[in-house]
XYZ file of N, CA, C and O in Angstrom:
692
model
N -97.428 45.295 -38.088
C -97.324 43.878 -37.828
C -96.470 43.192 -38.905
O -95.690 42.290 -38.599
N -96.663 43.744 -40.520
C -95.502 43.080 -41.592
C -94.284 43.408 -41.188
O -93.356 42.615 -41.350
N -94.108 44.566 -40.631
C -92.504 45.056 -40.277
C -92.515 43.972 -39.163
O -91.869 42.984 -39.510
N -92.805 43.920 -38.510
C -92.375 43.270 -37.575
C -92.246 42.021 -37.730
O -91.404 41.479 -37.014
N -92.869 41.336 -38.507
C -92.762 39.933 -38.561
C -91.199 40.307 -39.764
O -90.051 39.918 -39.549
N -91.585 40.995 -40.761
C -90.304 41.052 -41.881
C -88.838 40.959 -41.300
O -87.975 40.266 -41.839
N -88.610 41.740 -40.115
C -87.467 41.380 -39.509
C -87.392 40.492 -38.884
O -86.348 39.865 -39.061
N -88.201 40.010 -38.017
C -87.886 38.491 -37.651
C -87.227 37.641 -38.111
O -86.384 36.887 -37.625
N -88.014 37.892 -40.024
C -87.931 36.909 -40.807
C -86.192 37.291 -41.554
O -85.522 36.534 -42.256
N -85.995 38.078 -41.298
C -84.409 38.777 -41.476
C -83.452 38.198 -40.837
O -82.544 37.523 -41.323
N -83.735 38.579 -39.204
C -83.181 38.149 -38.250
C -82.716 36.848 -38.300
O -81.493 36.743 -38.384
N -83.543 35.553 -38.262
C -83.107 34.493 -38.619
C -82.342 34.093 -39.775
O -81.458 33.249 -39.922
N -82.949 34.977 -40.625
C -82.126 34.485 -41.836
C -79.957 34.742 -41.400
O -78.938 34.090 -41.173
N -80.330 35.781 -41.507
C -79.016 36.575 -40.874
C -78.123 35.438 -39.963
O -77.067 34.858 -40.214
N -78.824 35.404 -39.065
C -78.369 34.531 -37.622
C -78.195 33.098 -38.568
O -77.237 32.368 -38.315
N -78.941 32.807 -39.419
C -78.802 30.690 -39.607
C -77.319 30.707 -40.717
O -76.515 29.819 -41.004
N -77.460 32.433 -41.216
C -76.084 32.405 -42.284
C -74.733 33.306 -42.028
O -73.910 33.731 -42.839
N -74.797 33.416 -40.850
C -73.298 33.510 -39.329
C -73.420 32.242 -39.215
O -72.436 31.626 -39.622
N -74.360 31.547 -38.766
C -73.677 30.447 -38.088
C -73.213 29.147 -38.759
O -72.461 28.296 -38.284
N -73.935 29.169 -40.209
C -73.213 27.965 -41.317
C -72.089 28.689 -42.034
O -71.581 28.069 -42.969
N -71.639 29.830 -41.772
C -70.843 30.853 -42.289
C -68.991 30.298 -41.059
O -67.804 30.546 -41.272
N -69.626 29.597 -40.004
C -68.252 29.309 -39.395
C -67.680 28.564 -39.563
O -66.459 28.556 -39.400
N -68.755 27.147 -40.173
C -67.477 25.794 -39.948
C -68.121 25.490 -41.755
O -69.079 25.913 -42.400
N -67.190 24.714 -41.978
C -67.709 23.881 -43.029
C -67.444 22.531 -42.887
O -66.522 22.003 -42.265
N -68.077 22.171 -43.336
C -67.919 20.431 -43.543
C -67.836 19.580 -44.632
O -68.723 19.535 -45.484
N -66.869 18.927 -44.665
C -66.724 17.820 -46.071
C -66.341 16.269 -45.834
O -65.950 15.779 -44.775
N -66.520 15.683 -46.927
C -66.565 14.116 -46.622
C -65.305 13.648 -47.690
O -64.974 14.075 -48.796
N -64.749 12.521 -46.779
C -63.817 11.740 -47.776
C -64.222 10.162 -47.540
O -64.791 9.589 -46.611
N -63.665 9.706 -48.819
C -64.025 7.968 -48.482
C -62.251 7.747 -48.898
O -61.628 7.957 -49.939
N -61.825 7.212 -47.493
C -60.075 7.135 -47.818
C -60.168 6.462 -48.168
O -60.097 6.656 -49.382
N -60.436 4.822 -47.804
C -60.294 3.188 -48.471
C -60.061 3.548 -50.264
O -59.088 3.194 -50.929
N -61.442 4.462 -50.832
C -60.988 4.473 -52.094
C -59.279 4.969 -52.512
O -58.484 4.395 -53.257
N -59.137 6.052 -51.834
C -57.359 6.613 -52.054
C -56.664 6.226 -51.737
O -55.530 6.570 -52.073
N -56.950 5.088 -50.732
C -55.387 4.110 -50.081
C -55.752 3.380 -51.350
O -55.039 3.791 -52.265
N -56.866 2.153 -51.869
C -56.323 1.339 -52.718
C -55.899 2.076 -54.029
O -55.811 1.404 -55.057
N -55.625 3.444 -54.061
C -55.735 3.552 -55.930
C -54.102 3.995 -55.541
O -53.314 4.384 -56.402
N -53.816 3.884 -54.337
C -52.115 4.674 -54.264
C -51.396 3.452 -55.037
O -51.784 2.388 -55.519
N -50.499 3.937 -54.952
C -48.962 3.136 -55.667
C -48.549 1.561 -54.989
O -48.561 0.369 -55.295
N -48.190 2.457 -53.878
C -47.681 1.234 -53.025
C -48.616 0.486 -52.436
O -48.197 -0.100 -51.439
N -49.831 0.285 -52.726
C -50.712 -0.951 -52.695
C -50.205 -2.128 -52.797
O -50.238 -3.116 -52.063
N -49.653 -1.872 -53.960
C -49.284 -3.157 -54.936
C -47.576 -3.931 -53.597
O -47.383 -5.144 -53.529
N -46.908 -3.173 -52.995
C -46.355 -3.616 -52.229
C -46.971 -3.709 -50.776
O -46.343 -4.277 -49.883
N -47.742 -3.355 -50.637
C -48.692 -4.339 -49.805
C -49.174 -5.514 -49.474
O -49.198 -6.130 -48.409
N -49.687 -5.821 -50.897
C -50.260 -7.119 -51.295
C -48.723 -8.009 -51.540
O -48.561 -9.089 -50.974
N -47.731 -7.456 -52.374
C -46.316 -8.617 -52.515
C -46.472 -8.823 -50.959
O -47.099 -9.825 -50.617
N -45.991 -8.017 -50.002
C -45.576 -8.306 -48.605
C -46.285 -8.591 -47.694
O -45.838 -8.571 -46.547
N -47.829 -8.999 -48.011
C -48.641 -9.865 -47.695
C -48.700 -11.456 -47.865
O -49.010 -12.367 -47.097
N -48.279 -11.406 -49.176
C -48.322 -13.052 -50.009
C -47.133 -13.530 -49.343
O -47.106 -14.669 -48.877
N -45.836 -12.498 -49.240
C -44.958 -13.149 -48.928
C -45.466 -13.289 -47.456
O -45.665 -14.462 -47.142
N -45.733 -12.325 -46.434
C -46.053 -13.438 -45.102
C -46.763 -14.749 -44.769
O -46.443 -15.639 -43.982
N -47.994 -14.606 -45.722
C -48.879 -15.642 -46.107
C -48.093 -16.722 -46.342
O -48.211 -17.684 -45.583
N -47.433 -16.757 -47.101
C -46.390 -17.950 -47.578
C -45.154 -18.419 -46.617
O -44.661 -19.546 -46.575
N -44.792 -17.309 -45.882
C -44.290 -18.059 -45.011
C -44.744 -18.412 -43.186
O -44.189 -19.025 -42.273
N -46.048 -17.635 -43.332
C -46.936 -19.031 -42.278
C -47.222 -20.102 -42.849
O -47.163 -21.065 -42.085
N -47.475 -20.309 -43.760
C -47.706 -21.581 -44.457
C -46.852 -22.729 -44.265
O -47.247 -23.799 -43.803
N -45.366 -22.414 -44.726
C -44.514 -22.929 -44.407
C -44.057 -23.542 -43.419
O -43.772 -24.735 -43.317
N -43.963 -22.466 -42.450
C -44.126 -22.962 -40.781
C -45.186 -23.906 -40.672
O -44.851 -25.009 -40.239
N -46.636 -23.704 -41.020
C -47.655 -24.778 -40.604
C -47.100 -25.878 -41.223
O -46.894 -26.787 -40.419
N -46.690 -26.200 -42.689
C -46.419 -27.145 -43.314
C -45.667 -27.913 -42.348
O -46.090 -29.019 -42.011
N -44.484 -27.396 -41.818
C -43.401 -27.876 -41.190
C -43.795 -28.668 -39.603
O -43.343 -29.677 -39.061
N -45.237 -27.301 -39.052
C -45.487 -28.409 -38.092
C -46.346 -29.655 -38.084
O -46.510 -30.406 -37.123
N -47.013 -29.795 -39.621
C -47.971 -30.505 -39.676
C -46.935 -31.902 -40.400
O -47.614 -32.928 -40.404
N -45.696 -32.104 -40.905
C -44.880 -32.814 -40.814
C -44.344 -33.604 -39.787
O -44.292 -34.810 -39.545
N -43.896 -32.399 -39.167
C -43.564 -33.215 -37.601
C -44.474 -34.248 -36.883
O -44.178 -35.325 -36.365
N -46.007 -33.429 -37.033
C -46.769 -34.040 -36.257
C -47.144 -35.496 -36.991
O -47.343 -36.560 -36.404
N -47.178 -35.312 -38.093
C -47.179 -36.846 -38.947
C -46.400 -37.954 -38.538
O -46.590 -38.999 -37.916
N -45.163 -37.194 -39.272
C -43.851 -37.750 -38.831
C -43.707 -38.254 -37.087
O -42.786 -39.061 -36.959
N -44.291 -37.994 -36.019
C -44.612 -38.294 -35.128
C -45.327 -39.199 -34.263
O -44.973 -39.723 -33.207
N -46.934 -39.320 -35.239
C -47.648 -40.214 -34.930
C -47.429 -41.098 -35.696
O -47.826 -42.171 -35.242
N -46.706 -41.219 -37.251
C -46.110 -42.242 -37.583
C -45.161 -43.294 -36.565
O -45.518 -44.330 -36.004
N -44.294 -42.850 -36.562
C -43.275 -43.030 -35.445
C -44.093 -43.984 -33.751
O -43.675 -45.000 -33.196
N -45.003 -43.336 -33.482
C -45.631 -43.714 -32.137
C -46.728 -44.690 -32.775
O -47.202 -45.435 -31.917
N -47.224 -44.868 -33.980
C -47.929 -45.816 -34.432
C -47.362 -47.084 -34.281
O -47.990 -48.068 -33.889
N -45.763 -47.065 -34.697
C -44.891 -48.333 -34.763
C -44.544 -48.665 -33.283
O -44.446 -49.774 -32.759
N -44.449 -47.942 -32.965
C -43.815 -48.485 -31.612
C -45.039 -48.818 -30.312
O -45.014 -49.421 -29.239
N -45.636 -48.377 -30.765
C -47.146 -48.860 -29.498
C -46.789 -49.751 -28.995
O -46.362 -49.848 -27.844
N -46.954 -50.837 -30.076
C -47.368 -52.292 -29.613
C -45.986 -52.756 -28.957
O -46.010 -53.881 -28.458
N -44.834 -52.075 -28.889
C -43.641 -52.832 -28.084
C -43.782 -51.834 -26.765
O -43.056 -52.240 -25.857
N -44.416 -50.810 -26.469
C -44.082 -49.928 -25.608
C -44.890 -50.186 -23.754
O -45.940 -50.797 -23.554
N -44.200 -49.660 -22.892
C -45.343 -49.961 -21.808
C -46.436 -48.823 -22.257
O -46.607 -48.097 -23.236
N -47.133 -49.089 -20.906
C -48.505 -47.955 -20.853
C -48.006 -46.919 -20.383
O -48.636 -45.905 -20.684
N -47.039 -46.753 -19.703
C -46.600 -45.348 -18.580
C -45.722 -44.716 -20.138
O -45.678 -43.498 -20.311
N -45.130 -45.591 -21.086
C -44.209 -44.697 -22.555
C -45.540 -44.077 -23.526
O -45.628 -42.959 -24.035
N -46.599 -45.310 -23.584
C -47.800 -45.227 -24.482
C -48.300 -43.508 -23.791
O -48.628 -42.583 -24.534
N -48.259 -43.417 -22.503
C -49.118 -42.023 -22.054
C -48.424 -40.986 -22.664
O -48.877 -40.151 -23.447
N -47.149 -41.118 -22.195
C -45.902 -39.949 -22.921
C -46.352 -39.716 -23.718
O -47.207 -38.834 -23.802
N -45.787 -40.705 -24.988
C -45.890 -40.400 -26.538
C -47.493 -40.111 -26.477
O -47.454 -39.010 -25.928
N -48.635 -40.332 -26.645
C -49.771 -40.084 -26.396
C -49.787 -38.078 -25.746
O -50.427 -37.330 -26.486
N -49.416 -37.711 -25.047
C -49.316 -36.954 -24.482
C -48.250 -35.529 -25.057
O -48.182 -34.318 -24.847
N -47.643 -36.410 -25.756
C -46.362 -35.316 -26.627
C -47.525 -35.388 -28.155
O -47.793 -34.378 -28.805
N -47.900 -36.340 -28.378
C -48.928 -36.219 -29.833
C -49.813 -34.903 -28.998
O -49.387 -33.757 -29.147
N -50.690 -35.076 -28.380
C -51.653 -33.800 -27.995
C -50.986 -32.742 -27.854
O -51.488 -31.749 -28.383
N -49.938 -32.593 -27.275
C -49.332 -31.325 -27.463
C -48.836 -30.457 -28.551
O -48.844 -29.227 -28.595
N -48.325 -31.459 -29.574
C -48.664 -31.006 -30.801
C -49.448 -30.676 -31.539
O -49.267 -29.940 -32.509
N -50.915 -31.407 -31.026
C -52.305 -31.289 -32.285
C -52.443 -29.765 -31.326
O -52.849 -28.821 -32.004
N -52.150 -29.442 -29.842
C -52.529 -28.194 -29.346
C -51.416 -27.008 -30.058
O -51.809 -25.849 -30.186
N -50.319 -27.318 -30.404
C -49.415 -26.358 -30.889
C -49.912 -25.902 -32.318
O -49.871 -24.772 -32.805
N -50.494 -27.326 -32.979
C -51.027 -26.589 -34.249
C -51.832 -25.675 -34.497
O -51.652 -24.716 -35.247
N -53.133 -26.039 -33.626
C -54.450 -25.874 -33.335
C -53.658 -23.946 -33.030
O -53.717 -23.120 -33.940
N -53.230 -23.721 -32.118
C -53.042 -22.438 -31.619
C -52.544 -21.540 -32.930
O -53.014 -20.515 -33.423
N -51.361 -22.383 -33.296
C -50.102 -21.364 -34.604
C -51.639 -21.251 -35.440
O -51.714 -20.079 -35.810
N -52.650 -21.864 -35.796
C -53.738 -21.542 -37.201
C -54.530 -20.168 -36.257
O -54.629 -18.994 -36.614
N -54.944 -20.710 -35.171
C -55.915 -19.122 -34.686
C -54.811 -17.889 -34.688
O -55.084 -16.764 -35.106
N -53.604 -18.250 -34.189
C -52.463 -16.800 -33.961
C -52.098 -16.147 -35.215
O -51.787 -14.957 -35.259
N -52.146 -17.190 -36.606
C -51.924 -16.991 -37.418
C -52.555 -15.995 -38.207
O -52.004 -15.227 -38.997
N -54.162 -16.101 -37.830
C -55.061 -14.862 -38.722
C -54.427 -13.874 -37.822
O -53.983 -12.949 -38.503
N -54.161 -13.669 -36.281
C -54.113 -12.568 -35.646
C -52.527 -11.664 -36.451
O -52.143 -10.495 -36.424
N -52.106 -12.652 -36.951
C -50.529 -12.307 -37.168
C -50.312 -11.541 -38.182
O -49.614 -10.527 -38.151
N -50.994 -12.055 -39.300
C -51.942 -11.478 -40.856
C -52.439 -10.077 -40.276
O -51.903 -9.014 -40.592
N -53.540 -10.182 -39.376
C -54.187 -8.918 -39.703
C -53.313 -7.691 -39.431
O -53.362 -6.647 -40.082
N -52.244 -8.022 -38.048
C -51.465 -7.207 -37.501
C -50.192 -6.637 -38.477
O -49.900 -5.444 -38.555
N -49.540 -7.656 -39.156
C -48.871 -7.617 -40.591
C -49.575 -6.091 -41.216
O -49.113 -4.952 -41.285
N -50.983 -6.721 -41.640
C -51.607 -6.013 -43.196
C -51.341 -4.421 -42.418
O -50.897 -3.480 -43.075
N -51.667 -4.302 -41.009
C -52.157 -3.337 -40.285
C -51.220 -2.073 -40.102
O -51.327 -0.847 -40.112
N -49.862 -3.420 -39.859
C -48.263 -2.831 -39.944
C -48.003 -1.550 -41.565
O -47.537 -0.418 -41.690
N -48.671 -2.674 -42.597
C -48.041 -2.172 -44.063
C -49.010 -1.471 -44.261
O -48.822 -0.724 -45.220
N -50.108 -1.345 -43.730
C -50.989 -0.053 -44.515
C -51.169 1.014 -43.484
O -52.031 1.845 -43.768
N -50.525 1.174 -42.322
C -50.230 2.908 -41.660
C -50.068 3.303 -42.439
O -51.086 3.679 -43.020
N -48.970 3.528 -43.019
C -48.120 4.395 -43.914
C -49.024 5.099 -44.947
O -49.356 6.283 -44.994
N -49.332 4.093 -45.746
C -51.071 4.541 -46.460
C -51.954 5.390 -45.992
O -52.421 6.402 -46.514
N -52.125 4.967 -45.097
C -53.546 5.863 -44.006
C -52.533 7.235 -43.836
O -52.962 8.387 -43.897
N -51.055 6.859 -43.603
C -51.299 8.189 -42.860
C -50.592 9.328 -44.040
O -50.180 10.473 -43.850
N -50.634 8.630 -45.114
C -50.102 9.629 -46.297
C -51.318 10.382 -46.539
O -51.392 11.603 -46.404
N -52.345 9.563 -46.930
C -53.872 9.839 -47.144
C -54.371 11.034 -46.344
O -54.813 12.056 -46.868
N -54.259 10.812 -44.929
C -54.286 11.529 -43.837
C -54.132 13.056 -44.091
O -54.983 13.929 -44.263
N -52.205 13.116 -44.045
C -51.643 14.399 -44.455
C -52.642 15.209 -45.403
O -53.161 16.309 -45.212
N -52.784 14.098 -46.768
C -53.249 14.740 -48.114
C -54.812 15.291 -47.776
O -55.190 16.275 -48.412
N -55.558 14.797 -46.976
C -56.674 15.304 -46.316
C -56.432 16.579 -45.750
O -56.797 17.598 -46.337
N -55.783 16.614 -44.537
C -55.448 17.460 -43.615
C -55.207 18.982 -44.229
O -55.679 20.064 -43.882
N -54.040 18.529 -45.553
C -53.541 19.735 -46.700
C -54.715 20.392 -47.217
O -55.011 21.551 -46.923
N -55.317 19.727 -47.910
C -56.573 19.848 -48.543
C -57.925 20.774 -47.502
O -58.411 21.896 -47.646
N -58.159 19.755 -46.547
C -58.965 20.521 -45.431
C -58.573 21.887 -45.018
O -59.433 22.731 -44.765
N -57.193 22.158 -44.933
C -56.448 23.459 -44.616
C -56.819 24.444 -45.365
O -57.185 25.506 -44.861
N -56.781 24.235 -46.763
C -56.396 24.644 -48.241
C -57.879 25.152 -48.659
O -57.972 26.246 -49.216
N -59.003 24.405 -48.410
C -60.455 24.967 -48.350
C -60.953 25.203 -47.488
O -62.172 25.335 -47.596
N -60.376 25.383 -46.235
C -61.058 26.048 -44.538
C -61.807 25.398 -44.442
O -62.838 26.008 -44.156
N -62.054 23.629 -44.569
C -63.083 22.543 -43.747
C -62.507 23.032 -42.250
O -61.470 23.685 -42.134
N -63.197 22.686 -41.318
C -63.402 22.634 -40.108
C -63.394 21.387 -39.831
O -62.339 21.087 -39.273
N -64.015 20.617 -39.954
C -64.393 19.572 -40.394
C -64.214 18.564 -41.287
O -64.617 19.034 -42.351
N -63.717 17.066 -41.539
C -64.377 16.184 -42.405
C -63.870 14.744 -42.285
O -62.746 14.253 -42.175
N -65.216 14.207 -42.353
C -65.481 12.526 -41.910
C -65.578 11.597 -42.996
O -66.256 11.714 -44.017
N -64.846 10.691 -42.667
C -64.804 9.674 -43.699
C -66.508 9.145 -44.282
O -67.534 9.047 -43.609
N -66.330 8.919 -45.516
C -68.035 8.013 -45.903
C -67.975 6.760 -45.152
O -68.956 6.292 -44.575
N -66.778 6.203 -45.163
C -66.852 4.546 -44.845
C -66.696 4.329 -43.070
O -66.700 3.228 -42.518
N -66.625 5.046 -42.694
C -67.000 4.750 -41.469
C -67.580 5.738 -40.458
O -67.971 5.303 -39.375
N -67.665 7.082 -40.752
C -68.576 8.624 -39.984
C -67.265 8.749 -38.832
O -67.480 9.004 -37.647
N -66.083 8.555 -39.315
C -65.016 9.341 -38.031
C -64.836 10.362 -38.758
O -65.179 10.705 -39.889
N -64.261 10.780 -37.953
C -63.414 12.226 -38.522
C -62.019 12.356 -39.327
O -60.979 12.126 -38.710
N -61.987 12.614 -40.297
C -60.792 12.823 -40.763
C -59.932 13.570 -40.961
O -58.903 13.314 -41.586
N -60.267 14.757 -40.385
C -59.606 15.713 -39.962
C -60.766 16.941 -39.119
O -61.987 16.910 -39.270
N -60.097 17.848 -38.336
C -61.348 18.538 -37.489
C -59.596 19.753 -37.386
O -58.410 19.432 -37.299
N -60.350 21.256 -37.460
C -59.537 22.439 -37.651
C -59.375 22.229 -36.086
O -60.355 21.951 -35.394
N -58.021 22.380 -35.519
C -57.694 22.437 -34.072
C -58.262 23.597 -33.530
O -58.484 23.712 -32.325
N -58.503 24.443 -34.342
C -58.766 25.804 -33.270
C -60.180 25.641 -33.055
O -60.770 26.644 -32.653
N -60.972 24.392 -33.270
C -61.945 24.153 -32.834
C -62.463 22.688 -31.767
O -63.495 22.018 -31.771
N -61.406 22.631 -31.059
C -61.032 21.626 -30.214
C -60.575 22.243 -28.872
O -59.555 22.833 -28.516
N -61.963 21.804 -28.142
C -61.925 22.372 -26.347
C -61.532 21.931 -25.532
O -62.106 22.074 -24.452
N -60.145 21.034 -25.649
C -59.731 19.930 -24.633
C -59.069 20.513 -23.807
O -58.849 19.992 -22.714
N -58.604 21.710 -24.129
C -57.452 22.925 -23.155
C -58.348 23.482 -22.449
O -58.266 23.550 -21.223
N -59.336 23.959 -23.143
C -60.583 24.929 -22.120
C -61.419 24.076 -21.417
O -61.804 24.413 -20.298
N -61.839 22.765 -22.027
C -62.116 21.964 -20.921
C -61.292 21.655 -19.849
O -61.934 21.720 -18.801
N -60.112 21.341 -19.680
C -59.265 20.681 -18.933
C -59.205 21.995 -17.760
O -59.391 21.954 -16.544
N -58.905 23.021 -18.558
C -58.926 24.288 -17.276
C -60.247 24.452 -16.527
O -60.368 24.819 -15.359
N -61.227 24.121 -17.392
C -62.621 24.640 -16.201
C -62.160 23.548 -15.501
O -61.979 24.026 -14.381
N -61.827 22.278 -15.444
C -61.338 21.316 -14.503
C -60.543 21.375 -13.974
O -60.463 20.369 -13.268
N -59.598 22.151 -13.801
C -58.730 22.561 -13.217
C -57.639 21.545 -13.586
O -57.120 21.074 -12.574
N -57.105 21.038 -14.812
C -56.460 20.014 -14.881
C -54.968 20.619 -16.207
O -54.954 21.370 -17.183
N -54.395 20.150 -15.810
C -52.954 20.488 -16.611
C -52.663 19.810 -17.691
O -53.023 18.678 -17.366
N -52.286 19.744 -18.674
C -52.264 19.278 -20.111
C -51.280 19.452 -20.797
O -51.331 20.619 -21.184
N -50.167 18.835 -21.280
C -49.408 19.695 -22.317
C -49.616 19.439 -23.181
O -49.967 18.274 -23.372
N -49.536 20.345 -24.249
C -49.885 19.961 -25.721
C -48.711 19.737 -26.536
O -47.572 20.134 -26.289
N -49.123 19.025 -27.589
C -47.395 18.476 -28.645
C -47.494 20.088 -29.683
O -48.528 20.689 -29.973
N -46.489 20.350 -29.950
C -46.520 21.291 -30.911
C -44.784 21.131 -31.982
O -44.569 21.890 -32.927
């Protein structure tokens, strides 16, 4: 009955250290290695500088629009009601032109920052990928968000899936 249980107790062992014996797994936190890279620092210049020149633009429409209702302030009192609606009506269209350029504006920023830090991500990326290669990860997911940051292709079933589906695929190589 000890023999018998002793191999059992073998058996598993054996079997649980094949099977953590195939993949390995490791973790990166990129955010830390994009900000400590180099070209951060031209990130942030070519940030300030977009920043500064939405600004500008807003400045320019928030002039106009001054400069506008100034303008339609003076002239009210000589104007009919059918000119009063106009000008009235060209003012709202402006407080709506502003109103829009400030919400489009964060969208414009984020898409900007998003533009200048690929390049980052995907240097980072490579340097992962090298690395993952270089110690046979299978595997490894960022800390800051649990994706993957790299995964060994020869462990990716999208070809053998696609065929039990009977479905055609080409792959980039």
């Amino acid at each position: 009955m000890k023999i018998k249980h002793l191999l059992y107790t073998i058996a598993i062992v054996f079997c649980s250290y094949t099977a953590t014996a195939q993949t390995k797994v490791g973790t990166v936190n990129i955010n830390i290695l994009v900000s400590k890279l180099p070209e951060i620092a031209n990130v942030k210049t070519g940030m300030e500088a977009y920043e500064k020149e939405l600004q500008a633009d807003l400045k320019a429409k928030l002039d106009a629009y001054g400069k506008e209702v100034e303008e339609a302030n003076k002239a009210f009192a000589t104007m009919t009601p059918e000119n009063k609606k106009k000008k009235q009506k060209e003012i709202y269209d402006l407080e709506a032109d502003i109103q829009k350029f400030r919400q489009n504006a964060v969208q414009l920023v984020q898409l900007r920052q998003d533009e200048l830090m690929r390049p980052l991500y995907k240097k980072v990326g490579d340097a992962v990928a090298q690395v993952a290669q270089t110690e046979k990860f299978t595997q490894v997911f960022t800390l800051d968000g649990n994706e993957l940051a790299y995964v060994d292709p020869s462990f990716d079933i999208t070809l053998k899936t696609a065929a039990k589906l009977g479905l055609k695929i080409e792959t980039k190589k």
